[in-house]
Coordinates of C-alpha atoms and ligand atoms in Angstrom, one line a residue:
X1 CA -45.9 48.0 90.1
X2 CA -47.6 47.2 86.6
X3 CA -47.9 43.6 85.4
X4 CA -45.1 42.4 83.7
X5 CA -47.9 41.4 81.2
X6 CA -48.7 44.8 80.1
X7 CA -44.9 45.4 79.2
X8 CA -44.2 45.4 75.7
X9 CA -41.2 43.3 75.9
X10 CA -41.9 41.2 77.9
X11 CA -45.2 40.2 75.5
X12 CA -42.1 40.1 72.6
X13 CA -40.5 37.2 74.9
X14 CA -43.5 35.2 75.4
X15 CA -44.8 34.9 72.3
X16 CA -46.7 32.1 71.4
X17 CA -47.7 29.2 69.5
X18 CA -50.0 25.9 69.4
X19 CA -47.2 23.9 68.3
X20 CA -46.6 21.3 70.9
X21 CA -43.7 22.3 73.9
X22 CA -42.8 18.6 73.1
X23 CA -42.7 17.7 69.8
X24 CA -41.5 13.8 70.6
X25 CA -44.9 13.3 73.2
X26 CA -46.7 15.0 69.8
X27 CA -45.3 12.2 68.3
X28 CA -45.6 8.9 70.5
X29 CA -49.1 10.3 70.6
X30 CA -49.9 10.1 67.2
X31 CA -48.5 6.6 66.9
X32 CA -50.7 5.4 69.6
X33 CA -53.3 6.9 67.1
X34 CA -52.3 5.1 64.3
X35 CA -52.2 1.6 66.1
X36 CA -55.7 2.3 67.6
X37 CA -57.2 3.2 65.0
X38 CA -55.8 0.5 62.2
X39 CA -56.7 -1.9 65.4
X40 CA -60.5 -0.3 65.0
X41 CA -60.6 -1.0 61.7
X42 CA -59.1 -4.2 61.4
X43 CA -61.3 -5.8 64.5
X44 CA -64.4 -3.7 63.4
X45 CA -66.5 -7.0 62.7
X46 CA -66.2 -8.4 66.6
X47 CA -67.8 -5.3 67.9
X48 CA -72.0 -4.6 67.8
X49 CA -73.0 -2.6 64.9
X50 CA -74.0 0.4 67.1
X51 CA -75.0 1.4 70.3
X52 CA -76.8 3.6 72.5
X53 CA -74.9 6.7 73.4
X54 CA -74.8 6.3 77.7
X55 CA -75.8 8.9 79.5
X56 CA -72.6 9.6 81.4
X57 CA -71.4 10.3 77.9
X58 CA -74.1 12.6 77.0
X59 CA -73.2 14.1 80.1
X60 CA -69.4 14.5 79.4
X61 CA -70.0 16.4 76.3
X62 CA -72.1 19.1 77.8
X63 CA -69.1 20.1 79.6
X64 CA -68.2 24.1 79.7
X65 CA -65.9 25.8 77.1
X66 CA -62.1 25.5 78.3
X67 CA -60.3 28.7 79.0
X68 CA -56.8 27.0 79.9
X69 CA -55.1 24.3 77.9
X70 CA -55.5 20.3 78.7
X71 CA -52.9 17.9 77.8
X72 CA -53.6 15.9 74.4
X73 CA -52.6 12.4 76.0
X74 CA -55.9 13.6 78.3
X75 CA -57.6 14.7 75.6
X76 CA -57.1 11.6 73.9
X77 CA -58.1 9.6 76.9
X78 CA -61.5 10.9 76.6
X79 CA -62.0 10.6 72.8
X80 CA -61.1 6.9 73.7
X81 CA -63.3 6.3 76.4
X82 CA -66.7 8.2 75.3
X83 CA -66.6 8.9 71.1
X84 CA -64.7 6.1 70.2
X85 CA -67.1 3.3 71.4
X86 CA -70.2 4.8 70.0
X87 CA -70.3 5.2 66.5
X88 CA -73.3 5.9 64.0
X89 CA -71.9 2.2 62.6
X90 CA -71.0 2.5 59.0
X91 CA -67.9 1.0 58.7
X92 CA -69.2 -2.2 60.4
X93 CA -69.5 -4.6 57.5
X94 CA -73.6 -5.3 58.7
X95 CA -74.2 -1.2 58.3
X96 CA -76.4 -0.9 55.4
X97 CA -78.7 2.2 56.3
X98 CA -80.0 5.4 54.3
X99 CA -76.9 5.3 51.4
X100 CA -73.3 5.6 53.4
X101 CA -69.8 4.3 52.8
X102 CA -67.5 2.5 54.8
X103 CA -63.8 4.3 54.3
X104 CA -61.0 2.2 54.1
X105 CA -57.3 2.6 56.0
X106 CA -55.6 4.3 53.4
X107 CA -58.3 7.1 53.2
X108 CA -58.3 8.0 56.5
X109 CA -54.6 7.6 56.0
X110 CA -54.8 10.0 53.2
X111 CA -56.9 12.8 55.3
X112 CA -54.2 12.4 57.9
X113 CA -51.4 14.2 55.3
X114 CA -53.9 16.3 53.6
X115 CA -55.1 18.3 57.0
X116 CA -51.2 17.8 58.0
X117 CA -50.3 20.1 54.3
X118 CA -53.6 21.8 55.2
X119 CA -53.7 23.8 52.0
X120 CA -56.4 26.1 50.1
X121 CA -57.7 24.8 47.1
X122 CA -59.9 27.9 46.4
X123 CA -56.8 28.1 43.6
X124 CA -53.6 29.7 43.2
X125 CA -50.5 27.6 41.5
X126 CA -49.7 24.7 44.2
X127 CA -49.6 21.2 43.9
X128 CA -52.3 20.2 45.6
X129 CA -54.7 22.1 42.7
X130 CA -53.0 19.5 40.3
X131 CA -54.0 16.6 42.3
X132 CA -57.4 17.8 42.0
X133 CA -57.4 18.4 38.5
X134 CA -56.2 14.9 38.2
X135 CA -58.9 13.5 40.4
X136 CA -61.3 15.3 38.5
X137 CA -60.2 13.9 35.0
X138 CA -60.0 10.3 36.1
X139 CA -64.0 10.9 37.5
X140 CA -64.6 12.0 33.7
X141 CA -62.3 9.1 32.1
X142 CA -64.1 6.5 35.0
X143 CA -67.6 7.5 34.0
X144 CA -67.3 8.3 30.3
X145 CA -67.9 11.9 30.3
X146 CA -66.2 13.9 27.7
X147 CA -62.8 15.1 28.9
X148 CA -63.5 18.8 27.5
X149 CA -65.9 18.9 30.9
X150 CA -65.0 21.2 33.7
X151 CA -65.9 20.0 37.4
X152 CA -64.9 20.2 40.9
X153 CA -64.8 18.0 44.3
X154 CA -67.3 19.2 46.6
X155 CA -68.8 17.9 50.0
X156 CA -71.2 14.9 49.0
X157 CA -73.9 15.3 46.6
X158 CA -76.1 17.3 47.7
X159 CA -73.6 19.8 47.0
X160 CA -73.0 18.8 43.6
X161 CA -76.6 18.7 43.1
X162 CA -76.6 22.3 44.0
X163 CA -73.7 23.2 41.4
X164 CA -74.8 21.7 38.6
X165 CA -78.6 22.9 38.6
X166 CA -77.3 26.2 39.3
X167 CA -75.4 25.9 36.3
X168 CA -79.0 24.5 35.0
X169 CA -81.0 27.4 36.2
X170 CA -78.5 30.1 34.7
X171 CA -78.2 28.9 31.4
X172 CA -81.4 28.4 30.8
X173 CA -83.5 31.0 32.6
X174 CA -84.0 33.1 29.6
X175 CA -82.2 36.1 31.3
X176 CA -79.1 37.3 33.5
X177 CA -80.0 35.4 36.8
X178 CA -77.1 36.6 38.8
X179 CA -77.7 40.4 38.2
X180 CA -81.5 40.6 37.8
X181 CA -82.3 37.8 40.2
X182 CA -85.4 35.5 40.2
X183 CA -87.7 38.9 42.0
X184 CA -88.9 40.4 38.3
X185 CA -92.7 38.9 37.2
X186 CA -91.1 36.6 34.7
X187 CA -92.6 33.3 33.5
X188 CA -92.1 30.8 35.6
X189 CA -88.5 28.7 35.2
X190 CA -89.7 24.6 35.8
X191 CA -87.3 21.6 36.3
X192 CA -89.0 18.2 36.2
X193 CA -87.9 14.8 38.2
X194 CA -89.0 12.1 39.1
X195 CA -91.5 11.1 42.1
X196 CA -88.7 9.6 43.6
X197 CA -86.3 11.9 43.3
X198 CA -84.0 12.7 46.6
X199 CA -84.6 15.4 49.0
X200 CA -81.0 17.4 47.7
X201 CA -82.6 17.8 44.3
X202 CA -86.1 19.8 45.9
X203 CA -83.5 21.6 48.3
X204 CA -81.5 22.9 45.6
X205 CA -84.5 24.0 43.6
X206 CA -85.3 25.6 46.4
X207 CA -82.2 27.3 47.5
X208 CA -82.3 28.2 44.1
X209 CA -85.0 30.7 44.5
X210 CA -87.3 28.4 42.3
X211 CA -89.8 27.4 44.6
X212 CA -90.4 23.3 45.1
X213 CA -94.2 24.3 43.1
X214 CA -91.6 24.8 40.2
X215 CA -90.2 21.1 40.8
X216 CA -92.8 18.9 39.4
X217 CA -92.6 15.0 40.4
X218 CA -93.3 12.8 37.3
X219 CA -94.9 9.8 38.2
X220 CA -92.8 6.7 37.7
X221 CA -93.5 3.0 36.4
X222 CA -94.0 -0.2 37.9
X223 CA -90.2 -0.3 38.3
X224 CA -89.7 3.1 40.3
X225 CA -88.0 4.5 37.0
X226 CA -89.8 8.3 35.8
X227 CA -92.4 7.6 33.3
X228 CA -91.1 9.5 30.2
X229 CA -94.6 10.0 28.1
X230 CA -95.9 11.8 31.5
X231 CA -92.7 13.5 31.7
X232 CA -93.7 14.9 28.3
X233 CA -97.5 15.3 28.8
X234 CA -96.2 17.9 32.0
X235 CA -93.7 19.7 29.8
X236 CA -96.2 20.1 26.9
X237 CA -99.0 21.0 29.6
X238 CA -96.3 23.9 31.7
X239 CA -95.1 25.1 28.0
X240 CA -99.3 25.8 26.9
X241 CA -99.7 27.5 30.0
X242 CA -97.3 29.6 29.6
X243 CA -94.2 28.7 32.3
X244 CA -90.7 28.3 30.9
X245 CA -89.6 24.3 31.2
X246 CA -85.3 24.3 31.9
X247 CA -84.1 21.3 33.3
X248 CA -84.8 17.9 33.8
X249 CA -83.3 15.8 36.5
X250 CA -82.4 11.9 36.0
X251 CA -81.9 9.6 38.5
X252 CA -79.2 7.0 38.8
X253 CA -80.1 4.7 41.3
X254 CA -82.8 6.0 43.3
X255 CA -82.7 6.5 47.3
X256 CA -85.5 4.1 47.6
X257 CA -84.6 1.3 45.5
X258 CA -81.7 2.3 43.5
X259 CA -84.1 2.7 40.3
X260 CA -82.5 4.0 37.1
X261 CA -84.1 6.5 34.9
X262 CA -84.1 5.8 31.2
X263 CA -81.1 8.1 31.0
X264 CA -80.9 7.8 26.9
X265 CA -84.6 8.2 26.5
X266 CA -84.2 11.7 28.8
X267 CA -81.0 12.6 26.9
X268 CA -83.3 12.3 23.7
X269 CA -86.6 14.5 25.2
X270 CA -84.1 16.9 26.3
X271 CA -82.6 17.6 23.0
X272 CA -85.7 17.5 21.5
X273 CA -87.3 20.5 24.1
X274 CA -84.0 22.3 24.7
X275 CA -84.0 21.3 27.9
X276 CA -80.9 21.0 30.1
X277 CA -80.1 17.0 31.7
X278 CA -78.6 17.2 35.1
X279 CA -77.9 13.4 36.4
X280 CA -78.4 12.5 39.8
X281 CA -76.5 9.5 40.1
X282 CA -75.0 9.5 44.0
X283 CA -74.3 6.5 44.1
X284 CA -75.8 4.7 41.1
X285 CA -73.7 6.5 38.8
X286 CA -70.5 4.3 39.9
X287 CA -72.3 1.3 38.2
X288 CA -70.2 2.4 35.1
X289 CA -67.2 1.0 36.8
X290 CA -68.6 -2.2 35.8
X291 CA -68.5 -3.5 32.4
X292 CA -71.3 -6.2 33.6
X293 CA -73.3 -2.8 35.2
X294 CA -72.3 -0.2 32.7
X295 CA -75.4 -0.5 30.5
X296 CA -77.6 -0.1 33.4
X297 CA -76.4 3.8 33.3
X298 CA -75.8 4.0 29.6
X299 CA -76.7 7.6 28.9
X300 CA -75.3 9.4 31.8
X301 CA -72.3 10.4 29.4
X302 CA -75.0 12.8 28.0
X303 CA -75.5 14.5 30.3
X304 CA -75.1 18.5 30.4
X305 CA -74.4 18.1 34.8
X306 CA -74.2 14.9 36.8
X307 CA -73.6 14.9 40.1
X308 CA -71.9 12.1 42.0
X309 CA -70.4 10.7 45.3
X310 CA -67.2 9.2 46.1
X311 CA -68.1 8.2 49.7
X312 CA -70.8 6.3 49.1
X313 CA -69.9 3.9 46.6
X314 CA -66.5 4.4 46.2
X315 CA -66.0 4.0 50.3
X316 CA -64.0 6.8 50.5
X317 CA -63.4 8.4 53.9
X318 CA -66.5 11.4 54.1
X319 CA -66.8 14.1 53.0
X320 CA -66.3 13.6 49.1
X321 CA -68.6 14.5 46.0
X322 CA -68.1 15.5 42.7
X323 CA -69.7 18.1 39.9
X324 CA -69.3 17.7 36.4
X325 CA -70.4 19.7 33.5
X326 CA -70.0 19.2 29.9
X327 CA -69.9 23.2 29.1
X328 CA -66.8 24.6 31.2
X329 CA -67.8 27.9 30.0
X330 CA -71.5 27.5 31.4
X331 CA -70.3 26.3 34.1
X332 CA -67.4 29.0 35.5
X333 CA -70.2 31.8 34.2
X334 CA -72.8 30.2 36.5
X335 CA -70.2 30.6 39.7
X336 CA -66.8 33.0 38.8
X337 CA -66.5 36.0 40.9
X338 CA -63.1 37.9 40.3
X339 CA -62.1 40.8 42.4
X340 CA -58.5 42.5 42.9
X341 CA -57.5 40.9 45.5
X342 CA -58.6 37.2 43.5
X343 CA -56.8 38.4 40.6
X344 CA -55.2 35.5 38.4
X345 CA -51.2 36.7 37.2
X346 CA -49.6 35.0 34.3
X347 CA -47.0 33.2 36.5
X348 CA -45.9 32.5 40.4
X349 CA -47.9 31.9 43.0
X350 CA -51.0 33.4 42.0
X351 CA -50.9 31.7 38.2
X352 CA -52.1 28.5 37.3
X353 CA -55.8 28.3 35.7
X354 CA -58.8 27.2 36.4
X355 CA -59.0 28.4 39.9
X356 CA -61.9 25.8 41.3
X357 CA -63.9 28.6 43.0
X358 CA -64.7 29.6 39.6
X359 CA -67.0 26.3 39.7
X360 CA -68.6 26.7 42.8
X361 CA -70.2 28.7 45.7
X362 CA -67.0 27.9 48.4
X363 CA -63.7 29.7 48.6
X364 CA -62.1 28.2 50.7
X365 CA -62.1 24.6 50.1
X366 CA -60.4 21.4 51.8
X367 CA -57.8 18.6 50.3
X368 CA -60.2 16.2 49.8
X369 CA -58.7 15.2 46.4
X370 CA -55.8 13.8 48.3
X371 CA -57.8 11.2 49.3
X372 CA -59.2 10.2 46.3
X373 CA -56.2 10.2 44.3
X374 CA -54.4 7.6 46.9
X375 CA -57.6 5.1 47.0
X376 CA -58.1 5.4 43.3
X377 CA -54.2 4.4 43.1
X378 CA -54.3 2.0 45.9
X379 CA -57.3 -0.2 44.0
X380 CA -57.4 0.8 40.9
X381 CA -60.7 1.5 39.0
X382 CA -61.1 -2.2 38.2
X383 CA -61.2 -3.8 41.6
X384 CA -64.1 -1.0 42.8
X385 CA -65.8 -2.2 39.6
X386 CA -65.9 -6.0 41.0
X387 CA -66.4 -4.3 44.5
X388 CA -69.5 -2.9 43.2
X389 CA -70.5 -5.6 41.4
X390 CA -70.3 -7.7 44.3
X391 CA -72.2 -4.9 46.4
X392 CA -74.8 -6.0 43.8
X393 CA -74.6 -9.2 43.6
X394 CA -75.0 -10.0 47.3
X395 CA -78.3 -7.4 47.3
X396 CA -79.2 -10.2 44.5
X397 CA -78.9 -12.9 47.2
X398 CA -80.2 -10.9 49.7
X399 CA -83.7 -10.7 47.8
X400 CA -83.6 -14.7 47.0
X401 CA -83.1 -15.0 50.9
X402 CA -86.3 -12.8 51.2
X403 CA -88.3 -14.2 48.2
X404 CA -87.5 -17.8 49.9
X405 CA -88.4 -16.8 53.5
X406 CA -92.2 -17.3 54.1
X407 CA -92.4 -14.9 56.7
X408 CA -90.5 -12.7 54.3
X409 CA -91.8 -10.2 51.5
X410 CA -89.6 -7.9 49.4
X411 CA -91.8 -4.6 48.0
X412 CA -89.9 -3.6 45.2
X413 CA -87.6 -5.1 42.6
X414 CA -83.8 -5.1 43.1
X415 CA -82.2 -3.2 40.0
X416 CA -78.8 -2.0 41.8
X417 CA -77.8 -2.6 45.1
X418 CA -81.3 -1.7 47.7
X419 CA -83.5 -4.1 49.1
X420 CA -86.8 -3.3 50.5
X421 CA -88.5 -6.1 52.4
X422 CA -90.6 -6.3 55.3
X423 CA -92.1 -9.0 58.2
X424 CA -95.2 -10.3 57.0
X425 CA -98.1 -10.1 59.6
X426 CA -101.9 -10.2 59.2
X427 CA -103.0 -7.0 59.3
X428 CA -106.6 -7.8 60.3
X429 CA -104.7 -9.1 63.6
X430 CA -101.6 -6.9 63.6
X431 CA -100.3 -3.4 62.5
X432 CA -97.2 -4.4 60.2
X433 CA -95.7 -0.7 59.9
X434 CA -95.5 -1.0 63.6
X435 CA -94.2 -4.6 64.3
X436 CA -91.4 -3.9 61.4
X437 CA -90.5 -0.2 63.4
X438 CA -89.9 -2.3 65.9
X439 CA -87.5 -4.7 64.2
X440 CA -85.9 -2.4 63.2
X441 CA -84.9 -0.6 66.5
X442 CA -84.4 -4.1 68.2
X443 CA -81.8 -4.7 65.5
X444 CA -79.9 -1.5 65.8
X445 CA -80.2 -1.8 69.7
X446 CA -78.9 -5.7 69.7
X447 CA -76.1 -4.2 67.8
X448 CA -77.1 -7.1 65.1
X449 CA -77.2 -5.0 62.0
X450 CA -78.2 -1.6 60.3
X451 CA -80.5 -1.3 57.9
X452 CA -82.3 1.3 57.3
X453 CA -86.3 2.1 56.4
X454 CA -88.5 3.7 54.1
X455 CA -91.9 3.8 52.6
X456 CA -93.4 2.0 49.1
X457 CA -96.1 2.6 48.3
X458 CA -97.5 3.6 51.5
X459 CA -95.9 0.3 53.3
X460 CA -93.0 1.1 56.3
X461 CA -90.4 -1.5 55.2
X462 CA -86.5 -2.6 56.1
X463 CA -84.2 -1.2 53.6
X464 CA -81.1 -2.4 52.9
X465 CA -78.3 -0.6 50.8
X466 CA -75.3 -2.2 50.3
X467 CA -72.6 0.1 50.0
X468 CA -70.1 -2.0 52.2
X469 CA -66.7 -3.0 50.7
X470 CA -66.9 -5.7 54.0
X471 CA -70.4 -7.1 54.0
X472 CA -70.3 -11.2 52.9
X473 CA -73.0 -12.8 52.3
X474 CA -73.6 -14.5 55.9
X475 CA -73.9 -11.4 56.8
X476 CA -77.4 -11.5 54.8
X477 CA -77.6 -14.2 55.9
X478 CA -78.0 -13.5 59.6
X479 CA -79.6 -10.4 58.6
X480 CA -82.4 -12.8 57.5
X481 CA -82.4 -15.3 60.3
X482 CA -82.4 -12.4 62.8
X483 CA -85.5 -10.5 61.1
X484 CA -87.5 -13.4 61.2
X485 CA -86.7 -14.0 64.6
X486 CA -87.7 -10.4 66.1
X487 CA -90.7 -10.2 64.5
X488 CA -92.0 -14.3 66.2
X489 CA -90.5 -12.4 69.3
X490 CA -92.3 -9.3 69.3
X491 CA -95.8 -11.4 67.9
X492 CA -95.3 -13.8 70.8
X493 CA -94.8 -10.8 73.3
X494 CA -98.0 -9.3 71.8
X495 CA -100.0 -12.5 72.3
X496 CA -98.7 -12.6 75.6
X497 CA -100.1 -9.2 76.3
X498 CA -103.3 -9.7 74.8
X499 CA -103.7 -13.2 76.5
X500 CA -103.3 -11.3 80.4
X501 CA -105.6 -8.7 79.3
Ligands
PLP1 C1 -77.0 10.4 49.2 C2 -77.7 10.9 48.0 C3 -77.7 12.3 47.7 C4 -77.1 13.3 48.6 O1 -75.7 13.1 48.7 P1 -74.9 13.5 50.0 O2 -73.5 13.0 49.7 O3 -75.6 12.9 51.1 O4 -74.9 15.0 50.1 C5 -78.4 12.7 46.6 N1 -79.0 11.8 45.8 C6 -79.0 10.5 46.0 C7 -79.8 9.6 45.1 C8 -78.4 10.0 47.2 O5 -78.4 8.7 47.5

């Protein structure tokens, strides 16, 4: 006898799906979800910041690849029990490490119904290419980029880094980049930033066939801002021996200290050499939302590319960027790609113009604009103005905390929202790189708070960068009394040591 398997008809009968048998468990199921999760929200600041991932969870997720199906209540059980409990921390309002947002309800609300529509927006005529082009427009309107601009919602930054010196790199290379390519023994194509530029920028210079020896670092000023007669001493100096400068790259609010380039005085150089402006402004760009903050950024309208987040200081739910640049037609040249079968018609379906892979490397890409159409909505642009204002404010009281705090000592100045501060110890006695490591994993590992750390100037330091809708200022506050505190701690332990020995 064969298997009934291998029977044609009987394959017809049993054809299947992964839409749940039981639509009504699918759906008492999701509610629990709903209530957990706004409960994990709302109770977020009675739980420790973070914690150590156990090792019976470690040991859970190395489990083997299923074959057969699980039930989602299981399933569910599990996520509740070992990924639930052990986040990375950033939507605790004490998480203020590297540069991360918090999300709020209605965003993760918002990615619920988007991944529920799950559509394409590669392009074709559907809604959800409209909401987009909305979101896109209201970025321009927020920031005070022209409206003739073209742009697109990417991933995070680093992404929109990527587009827009791409865009940089095409324009201005002298030649047709996409069909020669960089392998011909041309002079050499140079973009300029400053020292304290972030890690995206060299990465996409680099990905970019450029080379990071084609990436010089100005040096910067006192205040961590590029230093803009260097900038033209280098430019002068690659253009006499020969090389081909392109593209300079602002910053708006640095990853150290939230520095701000001179973005008029680099829009100026740039039109004087010819030179294409791409603006880095992750999160420092969103200080236009602020009349009180705006003139801090004045000059990013000029801009020829600026690249921005909205998870990090808009607090959207990750993963949300955004690429803007002023010439759409530079722009879609740098990226569009049109074969048969991505043919644009005049009407139906496959109507409806710009199609946003034209403005980037991905096809297929996510409806991450639904998100960012309900929080903009939801706040309105005003509110995250005073949101980021306060973000500021409180990184303002942070430092007078610090500058007041004998044991205290902040490193840099506080333009934006970072704070860089360390434990003071002798260091004929004691190594203070090492003693602040160490505050800083006994504060993660109390579950007390997250900052983050860096170096200035050759000095390990705390780092602090508020991008935290929930943070209040006692939570400086105990930031403060609790740093102080580790660092007697670990010098009284140390003394202890040294006293047995
Ligand atoms: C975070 C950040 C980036 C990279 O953005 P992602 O969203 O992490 O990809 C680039 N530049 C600066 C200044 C940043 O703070």
């Amino acid at each position: 006898m064969e298997e009934s398997g291998s029977d044609p008809i009987s394959h017809a009968l049993s054809e299947e799906s992964l839409d749940p048998a039981n639509w009504e468990a699918m759906c008492s199921l999701g509610h629990r979800m709903v209530d957990d999760m706004i409960a994990y929200l709302r109770f977020v600041r009675d739980r420790p910041v973070w914690r150590r991932v156990p090792e019976d969870v470690k040991e859970h997720l190395r489990r083997p690849l299923p074959l057969d199906p699980q039930l989602p209540e299981e399933i569910y059980e599990d996520f509740l029990n070992y990924i639930l409990p052990y986040p990375l921390g950033n939507i605790h309002p004490r998480f203020w490490g590297w540069v991360i947002g918090t999300g709020t309800p209605l965003g993760m609300f918002a990615e619920l119904l988007a991944a529920g529509m799950n559509p394409n927006l590669a392009g074709a005529n559907h809604v959800a290419n409209y909401v987009e082009r909305q979101v896109v427009d209201w970025c321009k309107e927020m920031l005070g980029y022209p409206r003739r601009a073209s742009g697109l919602l990417v991933s995070g930054c680093s992404m929109a880094n990527l587009v827009g010196l791409t865009v940089a790199r095409n324009k201005m290379a002298g030649f047709n980049v996409r069909k020669d390519g960089l392998q011909g023994n041309r002079e050499r194509i140079i973009f300029y930033t400053s020292a304290e530029a972030h890690t995206s920028v060299q990465k996409a210079v680099e990905l970019l066939g450029l080379g990071s020896n084609s990436l010089r670092r100005v040096p910067v000023d006192e205040e961590f801002r590029i230093d803009l007669d260097a900038l033209d001493t280098a430019i002068s100096r690659d253009r006499e021996e020969g090389h081909r400068p392109a593209c300079v790259i602002g910053n708006a609010g640095t990853i150290n200290t939230g520095a701000i380039d001179d973005l008029d005085g680099l829009a100026d150089l740039c039109k004087e050499e010819g030179l294409w402006l791409h603006v880095d402004g992750a999160f420092g760009a969103l200080a236009a939302l602020s009349p009180e903050l705006r003139p801090l950024v004045c000059g990013l309208e000029r801009a020829d590319s600026l690249a921005f987040d909205l998870h990090k200081w808009m607090y959207m739910p990750i993963e949300i960027g955004c690429a803007l640049v002023r010439n759409e037609r530079y722009h879609r040249e740098a990226f569009s790609l049109i074969e048969g079968y991505l043919a644009h018609e005049e009407r139906g379906l496959a109507g409806g113009a710009p199609w946003f892979h034209e403005y980037g490397p991905e096809l297929t890409r996510g409806f991450r604009a639904l998100k960012a159409w309900m929080s903009i909505r939801e706040h309105g642009i005003k509110k995250y103005g005073r949101l980021i204002r306060q973000n500021v404010e409180q990184a303002g009281y942070l430092a007078g905390l610090v500058d007041e705090a004998a044991e205290l000592e902040r490193l840099a100045p506080v333009p934006l929202n970072i704070v860089c501060f360390r434990f003071v110890v002798d260091p004929k006695e004691l190594d203070p790189d090492a003693i602040n490591r160490e505050i800083f994993h006994r504060l993660c590992e109390e579950g007390i708070a997250v900052p983050s750390y860096t170096t200035i100037s050759g000095n390990y330091c705390l780092r602090v960068a508020n991008t935290n809708h929930r943070s209040r200022r006692e939570d400086f506050e105990l930031l403060v009394q609790q740093v102080i505190r580790i660092g007697k701690d670990i010098i009284d332990g140390q003394e202890g040591k040294t006293e047995k020995t």
